[in-house]
Short mmCIF file of C-alpha atoms in Angstrom, two decimals:
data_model
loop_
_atom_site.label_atom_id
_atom_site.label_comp_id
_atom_site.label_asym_id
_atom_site.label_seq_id
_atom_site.Cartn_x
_atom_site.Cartn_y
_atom_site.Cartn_z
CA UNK P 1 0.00 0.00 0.00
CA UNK P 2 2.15 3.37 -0.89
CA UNK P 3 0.14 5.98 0.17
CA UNK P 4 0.94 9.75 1.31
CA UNK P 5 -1.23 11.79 3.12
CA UNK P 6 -0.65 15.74 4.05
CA UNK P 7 -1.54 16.96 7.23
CA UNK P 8 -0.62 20.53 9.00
CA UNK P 9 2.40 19.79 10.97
CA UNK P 10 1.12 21.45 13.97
CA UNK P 11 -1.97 19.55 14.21
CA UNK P 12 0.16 16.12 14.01
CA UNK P 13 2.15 17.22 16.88
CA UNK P 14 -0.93 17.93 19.38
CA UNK P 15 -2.40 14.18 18.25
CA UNK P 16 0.97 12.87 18.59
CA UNK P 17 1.57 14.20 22.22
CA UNK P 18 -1.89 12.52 23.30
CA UNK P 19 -2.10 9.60 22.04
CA UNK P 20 -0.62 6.16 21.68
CA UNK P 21 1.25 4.77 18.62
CA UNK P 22 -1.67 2.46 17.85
CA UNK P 23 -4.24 5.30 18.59
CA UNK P 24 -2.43 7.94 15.79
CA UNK P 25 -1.81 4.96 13.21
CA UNK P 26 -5.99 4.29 13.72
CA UNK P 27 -6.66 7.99 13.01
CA UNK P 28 -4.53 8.19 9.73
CA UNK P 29 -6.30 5.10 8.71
CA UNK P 30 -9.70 6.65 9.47
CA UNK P 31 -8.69 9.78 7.43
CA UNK P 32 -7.31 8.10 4.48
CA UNK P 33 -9.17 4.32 4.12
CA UNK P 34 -12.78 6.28 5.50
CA UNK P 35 -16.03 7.12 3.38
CA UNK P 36 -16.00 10.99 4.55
CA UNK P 37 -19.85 12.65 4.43
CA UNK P 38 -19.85 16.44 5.17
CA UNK P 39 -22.52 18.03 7.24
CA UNK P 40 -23.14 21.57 7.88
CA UNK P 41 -20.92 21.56 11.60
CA UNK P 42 -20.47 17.70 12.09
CA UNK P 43 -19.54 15.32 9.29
CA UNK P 44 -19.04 11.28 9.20
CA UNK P 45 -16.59 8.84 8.66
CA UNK P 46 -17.43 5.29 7.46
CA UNK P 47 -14.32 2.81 7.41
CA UNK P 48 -14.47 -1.07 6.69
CA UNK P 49 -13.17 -3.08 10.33
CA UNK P 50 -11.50 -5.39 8.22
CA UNK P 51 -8.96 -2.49 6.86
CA UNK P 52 -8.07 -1.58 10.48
CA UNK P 53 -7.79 -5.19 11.41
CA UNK P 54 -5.32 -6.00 8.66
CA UNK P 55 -3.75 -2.94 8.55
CA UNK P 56 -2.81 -2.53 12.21
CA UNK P 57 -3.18 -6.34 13.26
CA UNK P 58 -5.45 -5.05 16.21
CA UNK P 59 -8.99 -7.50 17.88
CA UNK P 60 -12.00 -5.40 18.15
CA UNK P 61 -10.90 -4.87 21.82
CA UNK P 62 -8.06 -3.37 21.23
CA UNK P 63 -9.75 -1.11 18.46
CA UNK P 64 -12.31 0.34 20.59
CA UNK P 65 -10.05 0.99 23.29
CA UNK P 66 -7.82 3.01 21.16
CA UNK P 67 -10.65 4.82 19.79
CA UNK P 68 -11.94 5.61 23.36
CA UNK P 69 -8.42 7.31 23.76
CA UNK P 70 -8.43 9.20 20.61
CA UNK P 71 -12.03 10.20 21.95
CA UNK P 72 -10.37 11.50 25.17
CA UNK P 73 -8.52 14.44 22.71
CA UNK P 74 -9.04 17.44 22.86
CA UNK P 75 -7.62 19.57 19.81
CA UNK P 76 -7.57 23.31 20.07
CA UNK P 77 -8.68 25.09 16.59
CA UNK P 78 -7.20 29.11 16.45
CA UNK P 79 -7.78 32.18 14.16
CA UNK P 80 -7.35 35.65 14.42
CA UNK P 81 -10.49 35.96 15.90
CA UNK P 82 -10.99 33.04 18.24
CA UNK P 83 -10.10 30.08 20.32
CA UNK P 84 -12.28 26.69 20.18
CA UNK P 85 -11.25 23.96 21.62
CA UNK P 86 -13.11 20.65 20.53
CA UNK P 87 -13.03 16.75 21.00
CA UNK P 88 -11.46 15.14 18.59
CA UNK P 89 -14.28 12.17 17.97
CA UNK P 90 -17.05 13.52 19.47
CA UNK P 91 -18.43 9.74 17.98
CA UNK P 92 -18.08 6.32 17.62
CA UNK P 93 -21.14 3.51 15.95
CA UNK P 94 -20.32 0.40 15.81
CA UNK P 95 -22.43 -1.06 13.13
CA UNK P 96 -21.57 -4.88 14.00
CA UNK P 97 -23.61 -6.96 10.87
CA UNK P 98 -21.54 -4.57 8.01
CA UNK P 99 -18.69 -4.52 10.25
CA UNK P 100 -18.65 -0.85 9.60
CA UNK P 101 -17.58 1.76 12.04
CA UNK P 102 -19.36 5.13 12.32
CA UNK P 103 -16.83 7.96 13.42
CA UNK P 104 -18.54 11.60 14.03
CA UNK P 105 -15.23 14.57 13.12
CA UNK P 106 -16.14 18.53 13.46
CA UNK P 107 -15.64 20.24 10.30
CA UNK P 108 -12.77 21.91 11.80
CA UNK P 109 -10.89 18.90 12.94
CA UNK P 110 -11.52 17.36 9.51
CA UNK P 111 -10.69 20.35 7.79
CA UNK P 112 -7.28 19.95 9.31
CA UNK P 113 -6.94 16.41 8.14
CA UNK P 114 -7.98 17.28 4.57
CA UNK P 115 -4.84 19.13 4.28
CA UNK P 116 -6.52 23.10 4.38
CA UNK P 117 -3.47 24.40 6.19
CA UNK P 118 -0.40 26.07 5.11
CA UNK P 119 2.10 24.25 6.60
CA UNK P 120 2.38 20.16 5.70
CA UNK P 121 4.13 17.36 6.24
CA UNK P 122 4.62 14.03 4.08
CA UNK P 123 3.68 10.92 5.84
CA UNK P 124 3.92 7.63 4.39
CA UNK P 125 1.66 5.35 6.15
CA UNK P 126 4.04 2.04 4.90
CA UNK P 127 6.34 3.49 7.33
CA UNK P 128 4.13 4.74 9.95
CA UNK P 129 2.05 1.06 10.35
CA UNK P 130 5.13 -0.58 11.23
CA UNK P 131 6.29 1.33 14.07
CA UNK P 132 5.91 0.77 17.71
CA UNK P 133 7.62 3.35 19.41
CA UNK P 134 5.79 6.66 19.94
CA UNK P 135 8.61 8.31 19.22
CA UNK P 136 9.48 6.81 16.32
CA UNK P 137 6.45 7.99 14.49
CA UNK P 138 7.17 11.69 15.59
CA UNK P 139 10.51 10.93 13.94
CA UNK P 140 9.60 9.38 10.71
CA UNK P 141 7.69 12.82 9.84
CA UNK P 142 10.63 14.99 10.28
CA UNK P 143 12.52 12.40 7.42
CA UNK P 144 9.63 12.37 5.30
CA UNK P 145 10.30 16.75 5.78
CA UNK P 146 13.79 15.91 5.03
CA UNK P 147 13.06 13.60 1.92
CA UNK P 148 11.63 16.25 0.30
CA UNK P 149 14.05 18.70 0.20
CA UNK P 150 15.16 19.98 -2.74
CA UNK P 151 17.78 18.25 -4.54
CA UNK P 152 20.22 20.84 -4.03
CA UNK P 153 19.56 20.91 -0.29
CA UNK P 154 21.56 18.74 1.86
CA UNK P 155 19.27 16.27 3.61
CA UNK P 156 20.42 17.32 7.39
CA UNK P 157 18.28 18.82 10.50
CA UNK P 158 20.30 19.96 13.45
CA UNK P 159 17.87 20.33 16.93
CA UNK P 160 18.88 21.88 20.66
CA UNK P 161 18.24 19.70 23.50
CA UNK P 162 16.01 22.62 23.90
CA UNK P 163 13.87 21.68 20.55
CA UNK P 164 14.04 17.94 20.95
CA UNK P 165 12.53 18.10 24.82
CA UNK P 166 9.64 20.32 23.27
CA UNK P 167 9.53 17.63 19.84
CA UNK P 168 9.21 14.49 22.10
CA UNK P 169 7.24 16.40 24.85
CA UNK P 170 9.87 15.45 28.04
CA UNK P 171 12.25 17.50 29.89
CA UNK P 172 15.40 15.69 29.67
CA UNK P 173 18.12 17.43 31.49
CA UNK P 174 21.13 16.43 29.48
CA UNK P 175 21.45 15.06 26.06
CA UNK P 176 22.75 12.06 26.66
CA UNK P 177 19.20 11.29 28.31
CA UNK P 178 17.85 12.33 25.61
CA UNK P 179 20.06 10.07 23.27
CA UNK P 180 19.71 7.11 25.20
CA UNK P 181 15.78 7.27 25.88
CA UNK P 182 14.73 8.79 22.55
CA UNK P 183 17.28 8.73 19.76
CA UNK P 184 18.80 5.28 19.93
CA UNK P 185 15.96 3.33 20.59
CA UNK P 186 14.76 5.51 17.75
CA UNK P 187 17.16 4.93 14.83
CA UNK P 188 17.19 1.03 16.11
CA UNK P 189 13.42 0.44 15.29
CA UNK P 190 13.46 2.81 11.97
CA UNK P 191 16.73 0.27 11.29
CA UNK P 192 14.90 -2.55 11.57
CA UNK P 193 11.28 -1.34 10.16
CA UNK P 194 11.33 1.69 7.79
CA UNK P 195 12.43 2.75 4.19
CA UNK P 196 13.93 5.72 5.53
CA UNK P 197 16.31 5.96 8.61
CA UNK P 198 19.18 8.64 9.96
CA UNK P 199 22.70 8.49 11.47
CA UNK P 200 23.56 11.26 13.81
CA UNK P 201 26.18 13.19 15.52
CA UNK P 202 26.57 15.00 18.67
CA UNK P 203 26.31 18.69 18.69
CA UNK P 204 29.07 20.23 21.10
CA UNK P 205 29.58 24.02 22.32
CA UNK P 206 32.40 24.53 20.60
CA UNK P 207 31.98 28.69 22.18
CA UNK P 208 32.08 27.93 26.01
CA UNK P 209 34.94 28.85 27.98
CA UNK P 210 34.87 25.36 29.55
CA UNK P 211 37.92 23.80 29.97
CA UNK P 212 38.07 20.10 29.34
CA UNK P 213 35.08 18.17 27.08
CA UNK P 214 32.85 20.79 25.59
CA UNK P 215 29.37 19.91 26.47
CA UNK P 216 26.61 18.15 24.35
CA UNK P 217 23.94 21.10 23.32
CA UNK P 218 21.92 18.80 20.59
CA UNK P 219 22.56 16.73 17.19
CA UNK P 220 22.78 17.13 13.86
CA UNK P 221 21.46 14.03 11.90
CA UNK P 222 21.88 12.72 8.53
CA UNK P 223 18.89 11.49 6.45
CA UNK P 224 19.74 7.65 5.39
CA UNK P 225 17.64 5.27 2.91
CA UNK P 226 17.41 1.77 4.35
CA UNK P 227 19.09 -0.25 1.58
CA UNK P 228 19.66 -3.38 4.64
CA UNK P 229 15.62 -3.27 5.27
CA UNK P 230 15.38 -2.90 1.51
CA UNK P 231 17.47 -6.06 0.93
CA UNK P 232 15.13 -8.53 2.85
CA UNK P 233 12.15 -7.33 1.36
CA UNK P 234 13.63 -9.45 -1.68
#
């Protein structure tokens, strides 16, 4: 299944930071699998059980748990004018003799999802279904960002220890916390289970007067295609 889908990079990053792995894979399934029906303030989403169940290898337990969490959301729409803040499934049907699931979205919330924003990331859902880690699939959209950088553009990001506590939503005091809790256990699973992956290096403060080893401030990594995972797909 290669598939893309363009959402605002904001709005990934609120859904990301309250939810699950399996709870954020089941809502980019819902967006891009589901039968969308507009209404005049609430529209509906129909999607097929079986697709979630083969997609995401998940029992109907499991899927209406995850559902119940992505029901717990709250998402916080903003304009010039105003501030709403709304559920993000305000509802679920189960509809148990089509196996067909009934999901109720506010216009704005779907609105988001259907791309009407300025700012948008790539996110391949190959990749994205096969990761476990949380983490991971906060990661995998920065080197989809990467990916598409123009051909002239080297294919780097640096980030502060500063940017990645705000990124992974934790407050790591020292990078090496953050490169043994996040980043490692992050570039081993997109090893092992995605197209794309990264190497890294440390970022040191090359400016402070300290004498001795400069310390870490953050890392600078390298976008990498995964010609090993490639290789046993053959």
């Amino acid at each position: 299944m290669k598939k893309e889908l363009l959402i605002s990079n904001d709005f990934v990053n609120s859904i990301i930071k309250k939810n699950n792995s399996l709870s954020i894979k089941l809502l980019f399934l819902m967006v891009f699998e589901g039968e969308i029906k507009k209404d005049k303030t609430i529209s509906e989403i129909t999607i097929d059980i079986k697709s979630i169940k083969n997609n995401l290898k998940i029992d109907f337990h499991n899927l209406r748990q995850n559902l119940q969490q992505i029901q717990k959301t709250i998402i916080t729409i903003k304009n010039n004018r105003n501030i709403k803040d709304l559920v993000l499934l305000p509802g679920v049907e189960y509809i148990y003799e089509k196996q067909l699931i009934k999901i109720s979205v506010f216009n704005e919330i779907l609105d988001e999802l259907q791309q009407l924003k300025n700012k948008y990331t790539i996110i391949n859902l190959n990749n994205l279904f096969k990761l476990n880690n949380k983490h991971s699939i906060k990661f995998i959209q920065i080197l989809e960002q990467i990916n598409n950088y123009d051909t002239f553009v080297a294919k780097t990001k640096s980030f502060t220890k500063f940017e990645l506590n705000e990124m992974f939503n934790t407050n790591y005091k020292s990078m090496i916390e953050i490169e043994r809790a996040i980043i490692k256990p992050i570039q081993d699973e997109l090893n092992e289970l995605s197209n794309l992956t990264f190497i890294y290096d440390l970022v040191y403060d090359i400016d402070t007067n300290k004498i001795g080893r400069k310390p870490i401030i953050g890392i600078k990594i390298y976008l990498k295609t995964n010609k090993q995972r490639q290789l046993k797909l053959f």
